[in-house]
């Protein structure tokens, strides 16, 4: 039921910027915690950033100060603005959604979008 479609990945040089977007459907978007995760080859998927339904944000230490997560509830979309990119940021980036409140918990994952940081 939760459907997430990502876009914005690509190849960028170190120090460059990218903005990832995740469009959600099939949910009441404003009621969902949204997050970004990433997975590099041969490594486990790691959490990157979350934004609550109320707009509070939290970041992994590895991206703090460089990445910004924000949501546009009117467009059912969450974004990840990535600045000062490093080769270590190279990974497949995944969007995640999780419902809040007392009802049945619904979650979903996006298909992933490749981010490659290389000179």
PDB file of C-alpha atoms in Angstrom:
ATOM      1  CA  UNK A   1       0.000   0.000   0.000  1.00  0.00           C
ATOM      2  CA  UNK A   2       2.869   2.369   0.838  1.00  0.00           C
ATOM      3  CA  UNK A   3       4.411   3.360  -2.475  1.00  0.00           C
ATOM      4  CA  UNK A   4       7.638   5.351  -2.628  1.00  0.00           C
ATOM      5  CA  UNK A   5       9.355   6.470  -5.822  1.00  0.00           C
ATOM      6  CA  UNK A   6      12.827   7.974  -5.627  1.00  0.00           C
ATOM      7  CA  UNK A   7      14.676  10.229  -8.024  1.00  0.00           C
ATOM      8  CA  UNK A   8      17.706  12.491  -8.167  1.00  0.00           C
ATOM      9  CA  UNK A   9      20.621  10.105  -7.937  1.00  0.00           C
ATOM     10  CA  UNK A  10      23.609  10.295 -10.213  1.00  0.00           C
ATOM     11  CA  UNK A  11      27.331  10.848 -10.560  1.00  0.00           C
ATOM     12  CA  UNK A  12      28.886  13.854  -8.860  1.00  0.00           C
ATOM     13  CA  UNK A  13      32.410  15.013  -8.074  1.00  0.00           C
ATOM     14  CA  UNK A  14      33.699  15.245  -4.508  1.00  0.00           C
ATOM     15  CA  UNK A  15      32.515  18.473  -2.941  1.00  0.00           C
ATOM     16  CA  UNK A  16      29.468  18.586  -5.164  1.00  0.00           C
ATOM     17  CA  UNK A  17      25.784  18.459  -4.337  1.00  0.00           C
ATOM     18  CA  UNK A  18      22.746  16.368  -5.170  1.00  0.00           C
ATOM     19  CA  UNK A  19      19.132  16.491  -4.110  1.00  0.00           C
ATOM     20  CA  UNK A  20      17.246  13.244  -3.776  1.00  0.00           C
ATOM     21  CA  UNK A  21      13.464  13.176  -3.826  1.00  0.00           C
ATOM     22  CA  UNK A  22      10.947  10.577  -2.727  1.00  0.00           C
ATOM     23  CA  UNK A  23       7.327  10.814  -3.819  1.00  0.00           C
ATOM     24  CA  UNK A  24       4.844   8.912  -1.658  1.00  0.00           C
ATOM     25  CA  UNK A  25       1.402   7.622  -2.496  1.00  0.00           C
ATOM     26  CA  UNK A  26      -1.159   5.336  -0.916  1.00  0.00           C
ATOM     27  CA  UNK A  27      -0.725   6.950   2.493  1.00  0.00           C
ATOM     28  CA  UNK A  28      -1.728   9.985   4.481  1.00  0.00           C
ATOM     29  CA  UNK A  29       1.714  11.460   4.086  1.00  0.00           C
ATOM     30  CA  UNK A  30       1.543  13.952   6.930  1.00  0.00           C
ATOM     31  CA  UNK A  31       1.049  11.096   9.422  1.00  0.00           C
ATOM     32  CA  UNK A  32       4.275   9.327   8.483  1.00  0.00           C
ATOM     33  CA  UNK A  33       7.817   9.372   9.741  1.00  0.00           C
ATOM     34  CA  UNK A  34      10.048   9.623   6.680  1.00  0.00           C
ATOM     35  CA  UNK A  35      13.670   8.637   6.459  1.00  0.00           C
ATOM     36  CA  UNK A  36      16.640   7.990   4.246  1.00  0.00           C
ATOM     37  CA  UNK A  37      18.983   5.015   4.383  1.00  0.00           C
ATOM     38  CA  UNK A  38      21.939   4.013   2.255  1.00  0.00           C
ATOM     39  CA  UNK A  39      23.838   0.865   1.405  1.00  0.00           C
ATOM     40  CA  UNK A  40      27.314   0.683  -0.080  1.00  0.00           C
ATOM     41  CA  UNK A  41      28.583  -2.456  -1.838  1.00  0.00           C
ATOM     42  CA  UNK A  42      29.502  -5.169   0.646  1.00  0.00           C
ATOM     43  CA  UNK A  43      28.159  -3.208   3.598  1.00  0.00           C
ATOM     44  CA  UNK A  44      24.994  -3.250   5.651  1.00  0.00           C
ATOM     45  CA  UNK A  45      22.263  -0.742   5.062  1.00  0.00           C
ATOM     46  CA  UNK A  46      22.709   2.231   7.370  1.00  0.00           C
ATOM     47  CA  UNK A  47      20.371   4.917   8.523  1.00  0.00           C
ATOM     48  CA  UNK A  48      21.092   8.437   7.283  1.00  0.00           C
ATOM     49  CA  UNK A  49      18.345  10.805   8.426  1.00  0.00           C
ATOM     50  CA  UNK A  50      14.764  10.983   9.691  1.00  0.00           C
ATOM     51  CA  UNK A  51      12.081  13.612   9.699  1.00  0.00           C
ATOM     52  CA  UNK A  52       9.007  13.211  11.871  1.00  0.00           C
ATOM     53  CA  UNK A  53       5.451  14.033  10.957  1.00  0.00           C
ATOM     54  CA  UNK A  54       5.928  17.240  12.927  1.00  0.00           C
ATOM     55  CA  UNK A  55       9.060  18.237  11.037  1.00  0.00           C
ATOM     56  CA  UNK A  56      11.737  17.359  13.596  1.00  0.00           C
ATOM     57  CA  UNK A  57      14.957  16.055  12.050  1.00  0.00           C
ATOM     58  CA  UNK A  58      17.824  13.865  13.153  1.00  0.00           C
ATOM     59  CA  UNK A  59      20.966  12.824  11.295  1.00  0.00           C
ATOM     60  CA  UNK A  60      23.646  10.196  11.404  1.00  0.00           C
ATOM     61  CA  UNK A  61      26.967  11.593  12.578  1.00  0.00           C
ATOM     62  CA  UNK A  62      28.558  10.785   9.233  1.00  0.00           C
ATOM     63  CA  UNK A  63      26.320  13.250   7.379  1.00  0.00           C
ATOM     64  CA  UNK A  64      25.528  15.823  10.050  1.00  0.00           C
ATOM     65  CA  UNK A  65      26.195  19.342   8.823  1.00  0.00           C
ATOM     66  CA  UNK A  66      26.295  18.275   5.184  1.00  0.00           C
ATOM     67  CA  UNK A  67      22.891  16.708   4.510  1.00  0.00           C
ATOM     68  CA  UNK A  68      19.437  18.165   5.089  1.00  0.00           C
ATOM     69  CA  UNK A  69      16.184  16.222   5.100  1.00  0.00           C
ATOM     70  CA  UNK A  70      12.992  18.150   4.505  1.00  0.00           C
ATOM     71  CA  UNK A  71       9.440  17.377   3.512  1.00  0.00           C
ATOM     72  CA  UNK A  72       6.766  19.057   1.447  1.00  0.00           C
ATOM     73  CA  UNK A  73       3.525  17.658   2.796  1.00  0.00           C
ATOM     74  CA  UNK A  74       1.438  19.395   0.146  1.00  0.00           C
ATOM     75  CA  UNK A  75       3.344  17.414  -2.482  1.00  0.00           C
ATOM     76  CA  UNK A  76       3.644  14.150  -0.520  1.00  0.00           C
ATOM     77  CA  UNK A  77       7.382  14.357  -1.041  1.00  0.00           C
ATOM     78  CA  UNK A  78      10.479  14.122   1.119  1.00  0.00           C
ATOM     79  CA  UNK A  79      13.910  15.293  -0.009  1.00  0.00           C
ATOM     80  CA  UNK A  80      17.508  14.789   0.979  1.00  0.00           C
ATOM     81  CA  UNK A  81      19.762  17.697   0.098  1.00  0.00           C
ATOM     82  CA  UNK A  82      23.343  16.435   0.014  1.00  0.00           C
ATOM     83  CA  UNK A  83      26.169  18.971   0.023  1.00  0.00           C
ATOM     84  CA  UNK A  84      29.939  18.631   0.309  1.00  0.00           C
ATOM     85  CA  UNK A  85      29.707  15.097  -0.959  1.00  0.00           C
ATOM     86  CA  UNK A  86      32.539  12.678  -0.294  1.00  0.00           C
ATOM     87  CA  UNK A  87      33.495   9.415  -1.997  1.00  0.00           C
ATOM     88  CA  UNK A  88      32.407   7.658   1.201  1.00  0.00           C
ATOM     89  CA  UNK A  89      28.854   8.808   0.467  1.00  0.00           C
ATOM     90  CA  UNK A  90      28.717   6.535  -2.576  1.00  0.00           C
ATOM     91  CA  UNK A  91      25.825   4.130  -2.057  1.00  0.00           C
ATOM     92  CA  UNK A  92      22.329   3.231  -3.068  1.00  0.00           C
ATOM     93  CA  UNK A  93      20.006   5.561  -1.191  1.00  0.00           C
ATOM     94  CA  UNK A  94      16.608   4.338  -0.052  1.00  0.00           C
ATOM     95  CA  UNK A  95      13.547   6.219   1.110  1.00  0.00           C
ATOM     96  CA  UNK A  96      11.550   4.782   4.014  1.00  0.00           C
ATOM     97  CA  UNK A  97       8.145   5.559   5.467  1.00  0.00           C
ATOM     98  CA  UNK A  98       6.590   4.465   8.755  1.00  0.00           C
ATOM     99  CA  UNK A  99       3.160   5.326  10.076  1.00  0.00           C
ATOM    100  CA  UNK A 100       2.681   6.950  13.452  1.00  0.00           C
ATOM    101  CA  UNK A 101      -0.145   6.808  15.954  1.00  0.00           C
ATOM    102  CA  UNK A 102      -2.079   3.990  17.584  1.00  0.00           C
ATOM    103  CA  UNK A 103      -3.385   2.263  14.485  1.00  0.00           C
ATOM    104  CA  UNK A 104      -1.913  -0.542  12.443  1.00  0.00           C
ATOM    105  CA  UNK A 105       1.703   0.185  11.601  1.00  0.00           C
ATOM    106  CA  UNK A 106       2.449   0.512   7.914  1.00  0.00           C
ATOM    107  CA  UNK A 107       5.923   0.777   6.450  1.00  0.00           C
ATOM    108  CA  UNK A 108       7.450   0.892   3.017  1.00  0.00           C
ATOM    109  CA  UNK A 109      10.707   1.229   1.132  1.00  0.00           C
ATOM    110  CA  UNK A 110      11.590   2.954  -2.078  1.00  0.00           C
ATOM    111  CA  UNK A 111      13.376   1.125  -4.859  1.00  0.00           C
ATOM    112  CA  UNK A 112      16.660   2.917  -4.257  1.00  0.00           C
ATOM    113  CA  UNK A 113      18.635   5.420  -6.294  1.00  0.00           C
ATOM    114  CA  UNK A 114      22.366   5.252  -6.966  1.00  0.00           C
ATOM    115  CA  UNK A 115      24.630   8.052  -5.778  1.00  0.00           C
ATOM    116  CA  UNK A 116      28.232   7.909  -6.944  1.00  0.00           C
ATOM    117  CA  UNK A 117      30.792  10.452  -5.740  1.00  0.00           C
ATOM    118  CA  UNK A 118      33.965  10.225  -7.773  1.00  0.00           C
ATOM    119  CA  UNK A 119      36.486  12.388  -9.566  1.00  0.00           C
TER     120      UNK A 119
END
